[in-house]
Amino acid sequence: MNHSIYFFCFLFLVFSNGLNAASQEGAFSSKGMIVSRSSLASDAGLEIMRQGGNAVDAAVATAFALAVTYPSAGNLGGGGFALVRLPNGRIFSLDHRETAPNASHRDMYLDEEGEPNKHLSRSSALSAGVPGTVDGLLTLLDRFGTMPREKVILPAIRLARDGFPVDFFLSRHIKRYGKKLKDYESSKKKFLRDGAPLSEGDLWIQPDLAKTLLSIAENGRDGFYEGKVAKLIVAEIRARGGIITLKDLKSYSSVWRDPIGIDYRGNRIWTMGPPSSGLLILQMLNMMEPFDLQKLGWGNSKLIHLMIEAEKRAYADRAEYLGDPDFFDVPLEILTSKKYAKKRFQGFEWDRLSESEQISHGEIKNRESRETTHFSVMGSDGMAVSLTTTLNSPYGNKIVVSGAGFLLNNEMDDFSIKSNVMNQFNLIGREANSIEPNKRMLSSMSPTIIVKDDLPILVTGSPGGSTIITTVLQVIINFLDHKMPLQDAVGFPRFHHQWKPDTILYERGAFSPDTRENLERLGYKAFRAWTFGGGIGDANSISFDGSLIQGVKDPRASGGTVGL
Ligand code: GLY
């Protein structure tokens, strides 16, 4: 074990919460597990499981609580994706991604010279997509939950109404974004006390948010998308130059989509289809399957080169072919096929790297600071939920809806606001992801469930904008190929390459000195050490061996792992 691993294990010990708080292996249970970015939100899910709720009941309770206790990414004003595996083995995926307002149009963020105005697409009222979270969570609960929504939302209402003490991490985070949150009176009211950001130990009561949650508990989706809350949303947005209307809110609907999957070394990898980018994970696994990754060994420069070459090709395809499938004909079958992967990887050479400039998308004929949050839930019956949700940037567009107490997203920046222009995650896109009314913006969020012999052996996902995809890929490879225990599969240092920019982002400890030397000898020039926050991703994951459920909080960030 090198020093970094010890460091991650140390962080893990410090930051984990839950039944086995003192264990670096996370928590174990045979009955149920919740792993999320907030210990209070995980506890909300646990409370529901204790009352007899299933994994979906617990996931919905956790998600609503995250909107209270982890406001930079937990949300009512954003959107997400959920993958659900039922005890009978069937898999479902729910897309509750935000949509472009009806009055949106392709060039809405370009100035008179045709140049992108990044303020408008990232931090104005115009950057908000129509929120999908509330509809999504209630839709999940209606279809697969067993408990009434009033009960499931109650822990979140209590947290908002009675308050909870702000911990060190939350206060540090709010301080970091305090300057931006000060721009809006409603945001100031929520996050500041006497002009200063909330401090560690302050009891944080959010009465407006409690009222909104109560309205949802009492009236279901109408308590958010119609009536008083809807009017407050539209008033806030219109007063600040945004374009979301009451009609946009009323007509929002989440969509059940077929999950996508491939077989990989005898395992079935299930993930979310477009407008998620889970497809890239499948593509990269397909490209690497012919190689013996375990034999190459974790941290080996050859394996890193192989992975980067797969990443370059997959991200180049993303820019060309991925978008909302209701608006753009994504060539799903081809992109996920072994045949396409083989062809796409034909030019791979062990001793030569492909210049990103030379790589384009494959030929197909006919055919996110990085604030998002992921949590995983599993019940004893094998029901599993993998849910990733976001406001896009930390605290979204920083605008709290006055009187309703929640933040709005700035998800419109995930569209390609101009062809080949990078978004805040340096991702480019083209026609497939251009803005159109009611269309969903392409996302990197990739909740994933892996099944082997009818057992959901791994539930995973991550925040991290463009790094979500490579984070999930590395957890999968560590777990399946390197056969690491879950705490190592999640905790080992990561790296990331996304084709453009042609730079390797890496965590401390990801490359030993001789690995780095080998990569440089191969021709890799641009390396960038990760210096912001805890690390690349926050892959809160659960594994299951048929009797024992293990939950692991990613050591890169605080949160809670709780077992029933
Ligand atoms: N907003 C980050 C993502 O959906 O990828």
Coordinates of C-alpha atoms and ligand atoms in Angstrom, one line a residue:
M1 CA 0.0 0.0 0.0
N2 CA 1.4 3.4 -0.9
H3 CA 1.1 6.5 1.2
S4 CA -1.9 7.8 -0.7
I5 CA -3.9 4.7 0.0
Y6 CA -3.2 5.1 3.7
F7 CA -4.3 8.7 3.4
F8 CA -7.6 7.7 1.7
C9 CA -8.2 5.1 4.4
F10 CA -7.6 7.7 7.0
L11 CA -10.0 10.1 5.4
F12 CA -12.5 7.3 5.2
L13 CA -12.2 6.7 9.0
V14 CA -12.7 10.4 9.7
F15 CA -15.6 11.0 7.4
S16 CA -17.8 7.9 7.5
N17 CA -20.8 7.7 9.6
G18 CA -23.2 5.0 10.5
L19 CA -23.3 1.7 12.2
N20 CA -19.7 0.8 11.5
A21 CA -18.4 4.3 11.7
A22 CA -15.0 3.1 12.9
S23 CA -14.5 0.6 10.2
Q24 CA -12.6 1.4 7.0
E25 CA -14.7 -1.3 5.2
G26 CA -17.8 0.8 5.6
A27 CA -21.0 -0.7 7.0
F28 CA -22.3 -4.3 6.8
S29 CA -25.8 -5.5 7.0
S30 CA -27.9 -8.4 5.8
K31 CA -31.1 -6.3 5.8
G32 CA -30.6 -3.0 4.1
M33 CA -28.1 -0.2 3.3
I34 CA -28.1 3.4 2.4
V35 CA -24.9 5.3 1.4
S36 CA -25.2 9.0 0.6
R37 CA -23.3 12.3 0.8
S38 CA -25.1 13.3 4.0
S39 CA -25.4 11.2 7.1
L40 CA -28.7 12.9 8.0
A41 CA -30.1 12.0 4.6
S42 CA -28.9 8.4 5.0
D43 CA -30.6 8.3 8.4
A44 CA -33.8 9.5 6.8
G45 CA -33.7 6.5 4.5
L46 CA -32.9 4.2 7.4
E47 CA -35.8 5.5 9.4
I48 CA -38.1 4.6 6.5
M49 CA -36.6 1.1 6.2
R50 CA -37.1 0.6 9.9
Q51 CA -40.8 1.3 9.4
G52 CA -40.9 -1.4 6.9
G53 CA -40.2 0.6 3.7
N54 CA -38.5 -1.0 0.8
A55 CA -35.4 0.3 -1.0
V56 CA -37.4 2.7 -3.2
D57 CA -39.3 4.1 -0.1
A58 CA -35.9 4.7 1.5
A59 CA -34.3 6.2 -1.6
V60 CA -37.1 8.7 -2.0
A61 CA -36.8 9.7 1.7
T62 CA -33.0 10.0 1.3
A63 CA -33.4 12.2 -1.8
F64 CA -35.9 14.6 -0.2
A65 CA -33.7 14.8 2.9
L66 CA -30.6 15.6 0.7
A67 CA -32.5 18.6 -0.6
V68 CA -32.5 19.9 3.0
T69 CA -29.1 18.8 4.3
Y70 CA -26.9 18.9 1.2
P71 CA -28.2 21.9 -0.7
S72 CA -25.4 22.3 -3.1
A73 CA -26.5 19.3 -5.1
G74 CA -29.4 17.6 -3.2
N75 CA -32.4 19.4 -4.6
L76 CA -36.1 20.0 -5.4
G77 CA -35.2 22.5 -8.2
G78 CA -32.9 20.2 -10.3
G79 CA -33.2 16.7 -11.8
G80 CA -31.6 13.3 -12.0
F81 CA -31.7 9.7 -13.1
A82 CA -32.6 6.6 -11.1
L83 CA -32.0 3.0 -11.9
V84 CA -34.1 0.5 -9.9
R85 CA -33.6 -3.3 -9.7
L86 CA -36.6 -5.2 -8.4
P87 CA -36.3 -8.4 -6.3
N88 CA -37.5 -10.4 -9.4
G89 CA -34.5 -9.1 -11.3
R90 CA -36.3 -6.6 -13.6
I91 CA -34.5 -3.3 -14.1
F92 CA -36.1 0.0 -14.7
S93 CA -34.7 3.5 -15.3
L94 CA -36.4 6.8 -14.7
D95 CA -35.2 9.9 -16.4
H96 CA -36.2 13.0 -14.4
R97 CA -33.7 15.3 -16.0
E98 CA -34.7 18.9 -16.4
T99 CA -36.2 20.1 -19.8
A100 CA -35.6 23.2 -21.8
P101 CA -38.4 25.7 -21.3
N102 CA -40.9 26.1 -24.2
A103 CA -39.6 29.5 -25.1
S104 CA -35.9 28.4 -25.4
H105 CA -34.1 28.3 -28.7
R106 CA -30.8 27.2 -30.1
D107 CA -28.9 30.5 -30.0
M108 CA -30.4 31.8 -26.8
Y109 CA -27.0 32.2 -25.1
L110 CA -25.1 33.8 -28.0
D111 CA -24.5 37.5 -28.2
E112 CA -24.7 39.7 -31.3
E113 CA -21.3 38.5 -32.5
G114 CA -22.5 34.9 -32.1
E115 CA -20.2 34.4 -29.1
P116 CA -21.5 32.4 -26.1
N117 CA -22.4 34.4 -23.0
K118 CA -21.4 32.0 -20.2
H119 CA -22.9 34.1 -17.5
L120 CA -26.4 33.6 -19.1
S121 CA -26.0 29.9 -19.5
R122 CA -24.4 29.2 -16.1
S123 CA -25.5 31.7 -13.5
S124 CA -28.6 33.5 -14.5
A125 CA -32.4 32.8 -14.2
L126 CA -32.2 31.9 -17.9
S127 CA -29.8 29.0 -17.1
A128 CA -32.5 27.1 -15.3
G129 CA -34.2 24.1 -16.9
V130 CA -37.7 23.0 -15.8
P131 CA -37.1 21.0 -12.6
G132 CA -37.7 17.2 -12.7
T133 CA -36.7 16.0 -9.3
V134 CA -40.1 16.2 -7.5
D135 CA -42.0 14.5 -10.4
G136 CA -39.3 11.9 -10.6
L137 CA -39.2 11.0 -6.9
L138 CA -43.0 10.8 -6.7
T139 CA -43.2 8.7 -9.9
L140 CA -40.7 6.3 -8.4
L141 CA -42.6 6.1 -5.2
D142 CA -46.0 5.6 -6.9
R143 CA -44.7 2.7 -9.0
F144 CA -42.4 0.8 -6.7
G145 CA -42.7 2.2 -3.2
T146 CA -45.0 0.8 -0.5
M147 CA -45.4 3.7 1.8
P148 CA -47.6 6.9 1.6
R149 CA -45.7 9.9 0.4
E150 CA -46.5 11.9 3.6
K151 CA -44.6 9.3 5.6
V152 CA -41.6 9.2 3.2
I153 CA -41.3 13.0 3.0
L154 CA -41.7 13.5 6.8
P155 CA -38.0 13.1 7.8
A156 CA -37.1 15.8 5.3
I157 CA -39.9 18.1 6.6
R158 CA -38.7 17.6 10.1
L159 CA -35.1 18.4 9.1
A160 CA -36.2 21.7 7.4
R161 CA -38.8 22.7 10.0
D162 CA -36.9 21.8 13.2
G163 CA -33.5 22.4 11.9
F164 CA -30.2 20.5 12.3
P165 CA -26.7 21.7 13.4
V166 CA -24.5 22.8 10.5
D167 CA -21.4 20.6 10.5
F168 CA -17.9 21.6 9.5
F169 CA -18.1 20.5 5.9
L170 CA -21.4 22.2 5.2
S171 CA -20.3 25.4 6.7
R172 CA -17.0 25.3 4.8
H173 CA -18.9 24.7 1.6
I174 CA -21.3 27.5 2.1
K175 CA -18.4 29.8 2.9
R176 CA -16.7 28.8 -0.3
Y177 CA -19.8 29.8 -2.3
G178 CA -21.0 32.6 0.0
K179 CA -19.9 35.4 -2.2
K180 CA -22.0 34.2 -5.1
L181 CA -25.0 33.3 -2.9
K182 CA -25.0 36.9 -1.6
D183 CA -26.1 38.1 -5.0
Y184 CA -29.7 37.3 -4.4
E185 CA -31.8 38.4 -1.4
S186 CA -33.6 35.1 -1.2
S187 CA -30.3 33.1 -1.2
K188 CA -28.8 35.4 1.4
K189 CA -31.8 34.8 3.6
K190 CA -31.3 31.1 3.3
F191 CA -27.6 30.7 3.6
L192 CA -26.4 33.7 5.6
R193 CA -26.9 35.0 9.1
D194 CA -26.3 38.7 9.8
G195 CA -24.4 38.9 6.6
A196 CA -22.1 35.9 7.3
P197 CA -22.4 32.4 5.9
L198 CA -23.8 29.8 8.3
S199 CA -21.2 28.5 10.7
E200 CA -20.4 25.2 12.2
G201 CA -22.8 24.5 15.1
D202 CA -25.5 26.9 13.9
L203 CA -29.0 25.3 14.1
W204 CA -30.2 25.7 10.5
I205 CA -34.0 26.0 10.2
Q206 CA -35.4 26.4 6.7
P207 CA -39.1 27.3 7.2
D208 CA -39.8 28.2 3.5
L209 CA -38.4 24.8 2.4
A210 CA -40.4 23.0 5.1
K211 CA -43.6 24.6 3.7
T212 CA -42.7 23.5 0.1
L213 CA -42.0 20.0 1.3
L214 CA -45.3 20.0 3.2
S215 CA -47.1 21.2 0.1
I216 CA -45.6 18.2 -1.9
A217 CA -46.5 15.8 0.9
E218 CA -50.1 17.0 1.0
N219 CA -50.8 17.5 -2.7
G220 CA -48.3 15.4 -4.5
R221 CA -46.8 16.8 -7.8
D222 CA -49.5 19.5 -7.9
G223 CA -48.1 20.8 -4.7
F224 CA -45.0 21.8 -6.6
Y225 CA -45.8 22.1 -10.3
E226 CA -49.1 23.9 -9.8
G227 CA -50.6 26.3 -7.2
K228 CA -48.6 28.5 -4.8
V229 CA -45.2 26.9 -5.2
A230 CA -45.4 27.0 -9.0
K231 CA -46.4 30.7 -8.9
L232 CA -43.4 31.4 -6.6
I233 CA -41.0 29.7 -9.0
V234 CA -42.3 31.6 -12.0
A235 CA -42.3 34.9 -10.1
E236 CA -38.7 34.5 -9.1
I237 CA -37.6 33.5 -12.6
R238 CA -39.5 36.1 -14.5
A239 CA -38.3 38.9 -12.1
R240 CA -34.8 37.9 -13.1
G241 CA -35.2 37.6 -16.8
G242 CA -35.8 33.8 -17.0
I243 CA -38.4 32.2 -19.3
I244 CA -39.9 29.2 -17.4
T245 CA -43.7 29.5 -17.4
L246 CA -46.6 27.9 -15.3
K247 CA -47.3 25.9 -18.4
D248 CA -43.7 24.6 -18.5
L249 CA -44.0 23.4 -14.9
K250 CA -47.5 21.9 -15.3
S251 CA -46.4 19.9 -18.4
Y252 CA -43.2 18.5 -17.0
S253 CA -43.1 14.8 -16.9
S254 CA -40.4 12.3 -16.0
V255 CA -39.9 9.4 -18.5
W256 CA -39.4 5.7 -18.0
R257 CA -36.7 4.6 -20.4
D258 CA -35.3 1.2 -21.2
P259 CA -32.1 0.8 -19.2
I260 CA -29.1 -0.1 -21.4
G261 CA -26.8 -3.0 -20.7
I262 CA -24.0 -5.2 -21.9
D263 CA -22.3 -8.4 -20.8
Y264 CA -18.8 -7.9 -19.5
R265 CA -16.8 -11.0 -18.4
G266 CA -19.9 -12.8 -17.3
N267 CA -21.5 -9.9 -15.5
R268 CA -24.4 -7.8 -16.8
I269 CA -23.7 -4.1 -16.5
W270 CA -26.8 -2.0 -16.4
T271 CA -26.8 1.7 -16.7
M272 CA -28.9 4.7 -17.7
G273 CA -29.4 5.4 -21.4
P274 CA -29.3 8.8 -23.1
P275 CA -29.7 11.6 -22.2
S276 CA -27.3 10.1 -19.6
S277 CA -23.8 9.2 -20.8
G278 CA -23.8 5.8 -19.1
L279 CA -23.4 4.5 -22.7
L280 CA -19.8 5.6 -22.7
I281 CA -19.0 3.2 -19.8
L282 CA -20.4 0.3 -21.8
Q283 CA -18.5 1.4 -24.9
M284 CA -15.2 1.6 -22.9
L285 CA -15.8 -1.8 -21.2
N286 CA -16.5 -3.3 -24.6
M287 CA -13.2 -1.8 -26.0
M288 CA -11.2 -3.1 -23.1
E289 CA -12.8 -6.6 -22.7
P290 CA -10.4 -8.3 -25.1
F291 CA -7.5 -7.4 -22.9
D292 CA -6.5 -9.0 -19.6
L293 CA -6.7 -6.0 -17.3
Q294 CA -6.1 -8.0 -14.2
K295 CA -2.8 -9.3 -15.5
L296 CA -1.7 -5.8 -16.5
G297 CA -2.4 -4.8 -12.9
W298 CA -3.7 -1.6 -11.3
G299 CA -1.6 1.4 -11.8
N300 CA 0.4 -0.1 -14.7
S301 CA 1.2 2.5 -17.4
K302 CA 0.1 0.1 -20.1
L303 CA -3.3 -0.3 -18.5
I304 CA -3.6 3.5 -18.1
H305 CA -2.7 4.0 -21.7
L306 CA -5.3 1.5 -22.8
M307 CA -8.0 3.1 -20.7
I308 CA -7.1 6.6 -22.0
E309 CA -7.3 5.4 -25.6
A310 CA -10.8 4.0 -24.9
E311 CA -11.8 7.2 -23.1
K312 CA -10.7 9.4 -26.1
R313 CA -12.8 7.4 -28.5
A314 CA -15.8 7.2 -26.3
Y315 CA -15.9 10.9 -25.4
A316 CA -15.4 11.8 -29.1
D317 CA -18.5 9.8 -29.9
R318 CA -20.4 11.5 -27.1
A319 CA -19.8 14.9 -28.7
E320 CA -21.3 13.7 -32.0
Y321 CA -23.9 11.1 -31.2
L322 CA -25.4 11.7 -27.7
G323 CA -28.4 13.8 -26.8
D324 CA -32.0 13.5 -25.8
P325 CA -33.3 10.4 -27.6
D326 CA -36.7 12.0 -28.0
F327 CA -35.2 14.6 -30.2
F328 CA -32.1 13.0 -31.7
D329 CA -31.7 9.5 -33.1
V330 CA -29.0 8.2 -30.9
P331 CA -27.4 5.0 -32.5
L332 CA -27.7 3.1 -29.3
E333 CA -27.5 -0.4 -30.6
I334 CA -24.4 0.3 -32.7
L335 CA -22.6 2.3 -30.0
T336 CA -23.1 -0.5 -27.4
S337 CA -22.2 -3.4 -29.7
K338 CA -19.0 -5.4 -29.4
K339 CA -18.6 -5.2 -33.1
Y340 CA -18.5 -1.4 -33.1
A341 CA -16.1 -1.4 -30.1
K342 CA -13.7 -3.7 -32.0
K343 CA -13.7 -1.5 -35.0
R344 CA -13.4 1.7 -33.0
F345 CA -10.4 0.3 -31.2
Q346 CA -8.6 -1.1 -34.3
G347 CA -6.0 1.7 -34.4
F348 CA -4.9 1.1 -30.8
E349 CA -1.2 0.5 -30.4
W350 CA 0.6 -0.3 -27.1
D351 CA 3.6 1.9 -27.9
R352 CA 1.9 4.9 -29.6
L353 CA -0.7 7.3 -28.4
S354 CA -3.4 8.8 -30.5
E355 CA -3.4 12.6 -30.6
S356 CA -6.8 13.9 -29.5
E357 CA -6.8 16.2 -32.5
Q358 CA -6.5 13.2 -34.8
I359 CA -9.4 11.4 -33.1
S360 CA -12.8 12.1 -34.4
H361 CA -16.1 10.3 -33.7
G362 CA -16.6 6.8 -35.2
E363 CA -18.3 6.5 -38.6
I364 CA -21.8 5.4 -38.2
K365 CA -23.9 5.0 -41.2
N366 CA -27.7 5.0 -41.0
R367 CA -28.1 5.2 -38.0
E368 CA -20.0 18.8 -13.8
S369 CA -16.8 22.5 -9.1
R370 CA -18.7 19.4 -10.3
E371 CA -21.5 19.3 -7.8
T372 CA -23.9 16.5 -8.3
T373 CA -24.6 13.8 -5.8
H374 CA -25.0 10.0 -6.0
F375 CA -26.5 7.6 -3.5
S376 CA -27.1 3.9 -3.5
V377 CA -29.7 1.9 -1.6
M378 CA -30.3 -1.8 -1.2
G379 CA -32.8 -3.9 0.7
S380 CA -32.5 -7.5 1.9
D381 CA -34.8 -8.7 -0.9
G382 CA -32.2 -7.6 -3.5
M383 CA -34.2 -4.4 -4.5
A384 CA -31.6 -1.8 -5.3
V385 CA -31.7 1.9 -6.2
S386 CA -28.9 3.8 -7.8
L387 CA -29.8 7.5 -8.0
T388 CA -27.7 10.5 -9.2
T389 CA -29.2 14.0 -8.9
T390 CA -27.9 17.5 -9.5
L391 CA -28.4 21.2 -9.8
N392 CA -25.4 21.2 -12.2
S393 CA -23.0 23.7 -10.6
P394 CA -22.7 23.8 -6.8
Y395 CA -25.9 25.5 -5.6
G396 CA -27.2 25.6 -9.2
N397 CA -27.6 29.1 -10.5
K398 CA -27.5 30.3 -6.8
I399 CA -31.0 31.6 -7.0
V400 CA -33.3 30.5 -4.1
V401 CA -37.0 30.8 -5.0
S402 CA -38.3 33.5 -2.6
G403 CA -40.9 32.0 -0.2
A404 CA -40.3 28.5 -1.4
G405 CA -36.8 28.0 0.0
F406 CA -35.1 25.9 -2.6
L407 CA -32.4 26.6 -5.3
L408 CA -32.8 26.5 -9.0
N409 CA -30.6 24.6 -11.4
N410 CA -28.3 26.0 -14.1
E411 CA -28.7 22.8 -16.2
M412 CA -29.1 24.6 -19.5
D413 CA -25.3 24.9 -19.7
D414 CA -25.3 21.1 -20.2
F415 CA -26.7 21.7 -23.7
S416 CA -24.2 22.5 -26.4
I417 CA -24.8 26.3 -26.4
K418 CA -22.7 26.6 -29.6
S419 CA -21.3 23.8 -31.7
N420 CA -17.9 22.7 -30.5
V421 CA -17.8 25.2 -27.6
M422 CA -16.9 23.7 -24.3
N423 CA -19.3 23.8 -21.4
Q424 CA -18.3 24.2 -17.8
F425 CA -16.9 20.7 -17.7
N426 CA -14.9 21.3 -20.9
L427 CA -17.3 19.0 -22.8
I428 CA -18.1 19.8 -26.3
G429 CA -21.2 18.9 -28.3
R430 CA -23.0 19.5 -31.5
E431 CA -26.3 19.0 -33.2
A432 CA -27.4 16.0 -31.1
N433 CA -27.3 18.2 -28.0
S434 CA -28.4 21.6 -29.3
I435 CA -31.1 23.5 -27.5
E436 CA -34.7 22.9 -28.5
P437 CA -37.9 23.6 -26.5
N438 CA -38.8 20.7 -24.1
K439 CA -35.6 18.8 -24.9
R440 CA -33.4 17.3 -22.2
M441 CA -29.8 18.4 -22.0
L442 CA -27.1 15.7 -22.2
S443 CA -25.8 14.5 -18.9
S444 CA -22.8 12.6 -17.6
M445 CA -24.7 11.2 -14.6
S446 CA -24.5 7.4 -14.9
P447 CA -26.2 5.4 -12.1
T448 CA -25.2 1.8 -12.6
I449 CA -26.1 -1.6 -11.2
I450 CA -24.1 -4.8 -12.0
V451 CA -25.8 -8.2 -11.8
K452 CA -24.1 -11.6 -11.8
D453 CA -26.0 -14.8 -11.5
D454 CA -29.2 -12.9 -10.6
L455 CA -27.5 -11.0 -7.8
P456 CA -27.1 -7.3 -7.8
I457 CA -23.4 -7.4 -6.9
L458 CA -22.6 -3.7 -7.2
V459 CA -24.7 -0.5 -7.1
T460 CA -22.6 2.5 -7.9
G461 CA -22.5 6.0 -9.5
S462 CA -20.9 9.3 -8.9
P463 CA -21.0 13.1 -9.2
G464 CA -18.2 15.0 -10.9
G465 CA -19.5 16.4 -14.3
S466 CA -17.5 14.8 -17.1
T467 CA -15.4 12.8 -14.6
I468 CA -18.5 10.8 -13.5
I469 CA -18.1 8.5 -16.5
T470 CA -14.5 7.6 -15.8
T471 CA -15.0 7.4 -12.1
V472 CA -17.8 4.8 -12.5
L473 CA -15.6 2.9 -15.1
Q474 CA -12.7 2.7 -12.6
V475 CA -14.9 1.5 -9.8
I476 CA -16.2 -1.2 -12.1
I477 CA -12.7 -2.3 -13.3
N478 CA -11.3 -2.2 -9.8
F479 CA -14.2 -4.4 -8.5
L480 CA -14.6 -6.8 -11.4
D481 CA -11.1 -7.0 -13.0
H482 CA -8.8 -6.3 -10.1
K483 CA -11.1 -8.1 -7.7
M484 CA -10.6 -5.4 -5.1
P485 CA -12.8 -5.3 -2.0
L486 CA -15.4 -2.6 -2.3
Q487 CA -13.5 -0.1 0.0
D488 CA -10.5 -0.3 -2.3
A489 CA -12.5 -0.3 -5.5
V490 CA -14.0 3.0 -4.4
G491 CA -11.0 4.4 -2.5
F492 CA -8.1 3.8 -4.8
P493 CA -6.8 7.0 -6.6
R494 CA -8.3 7.9 -9.9
F495 CA -7.4 9.6 -13.1
H496 CA -9.4 11.0 -15.9
H497 CA -9.1 11.8 -19.6
Q498 CA -12.0 13.1 -21.8
W499 CA -10.4 13.3 -25.2
K500 CA -10.5 17.1 -25.2
P501 CA -8.7 18.8 -23.6
D502 CA -5.9 16.4 -24.2
T503 CA -4.9 16.3 -20.6
I504 CA -4.6 13.6 -17.9
L505 CA -6.2 14.7 -14.7
Y506 CA -5.0 12.6 -11.8
E507 CA -5.3 12.3 -8.0
R508 CA -2.3 12.0 -5.8
G509 CA -1.1 8.5 -5.8
A510 CA -2.8 7.5 -9.1
F511 CA 0.6 7.3 -10.8
S512 CA 3.8 6.0 -9.2
P513 CA 7.0 7.9 -10.4
D514 CA 7.9 5.1 -12.9
T515 CA 4.3 4.9 -14.2
R516 CA 4.5 8.6 -14.9
E517 CA 7.8 8.2 -16.6
N518 CA 6.5 5.4 -18.8
L519 CA 3.5 7.5 -19.8
E520 CA 5.7 10.5 -20.6
R521 CA 7.9 8.2 -22.7
L522 CA 4.9 7.1 -24.6
G523 CA 4.2 10.8 -25.4
Y524 CA 1.7 11.9 -22.8
K525 CA 2.6 15.5 -22.1
A526 CA -0.2 17.3 -20.3
F527 CA -0.8 16.2 -16.7
R528 CA -2.9 18.1 -14.2
A529 CA -3.0 17.1 -10.5
W530 CA -6.4 17.3 -8.9
T531 CA -6.2 20.0 -6.3
F532 CA -9.8 21.0 -5.7
G533 CA -11.9 19.5 -2.9
G534 CA -11.6 15.8 -1.9
G535 CA -10.9 14.2 -5.2
I536 CA -12.3 13.0 -8.5
G537 CA -15.9 11.8 -7.9
D538 CA -17.8 10.6 -4.9
A539 CA -18.8 7.0 -5.7
N540 CA -21.1 6.0 -2.8
S541 CA -21.5 2.3 -3.5
I542 CA -23.0 -0.9 -2.3
S543 CA -22.0 -4.5 -2.9
F544 CA -23.9 -7.7 -2.2
D545 CA -22.6 -11.3 -2.1
G546 CA -26.0 -13.0 -1.7
S547 CA -26.1 -12.7 2.1
L548 CA -24.0 -9.7 3.1
I549 CA -24.6 -6.1 2.0
Q550 CA -21.6 -3.8 2.2
G551 CA -21.9 -0.1 2.0
V552 CA -18.9 2.2 1.3
K553 CA -18.9 5.9 1.5
D554 CA -16.4 7.3 -0.9
P555 CA -13.5 8.6 1.3
R556 CA -13.2 11.7 -0.8
A557 CA -16.1 13.4 0.8
S558 CA -18.1 13.2 4.1
G559 CA -21.5 11.5 4.3
G560 CA -23.2 8.6 5.8
T561 CA -23.2 4.8 5.4
V562 CA -26.0 3.2 7.4
G563 CA -27.0 -0.4 7.6
L564 CA -30.3 -1.7 8.9
Ligands
GLY1 N1 -24.9 18.6 -14.7 C1 -23.9 17.6 -14.7 C2 -24.4 16.4 -15.6 O1 -25.6 16.1 -15.6 O2 -23.6 15.8 -16.2

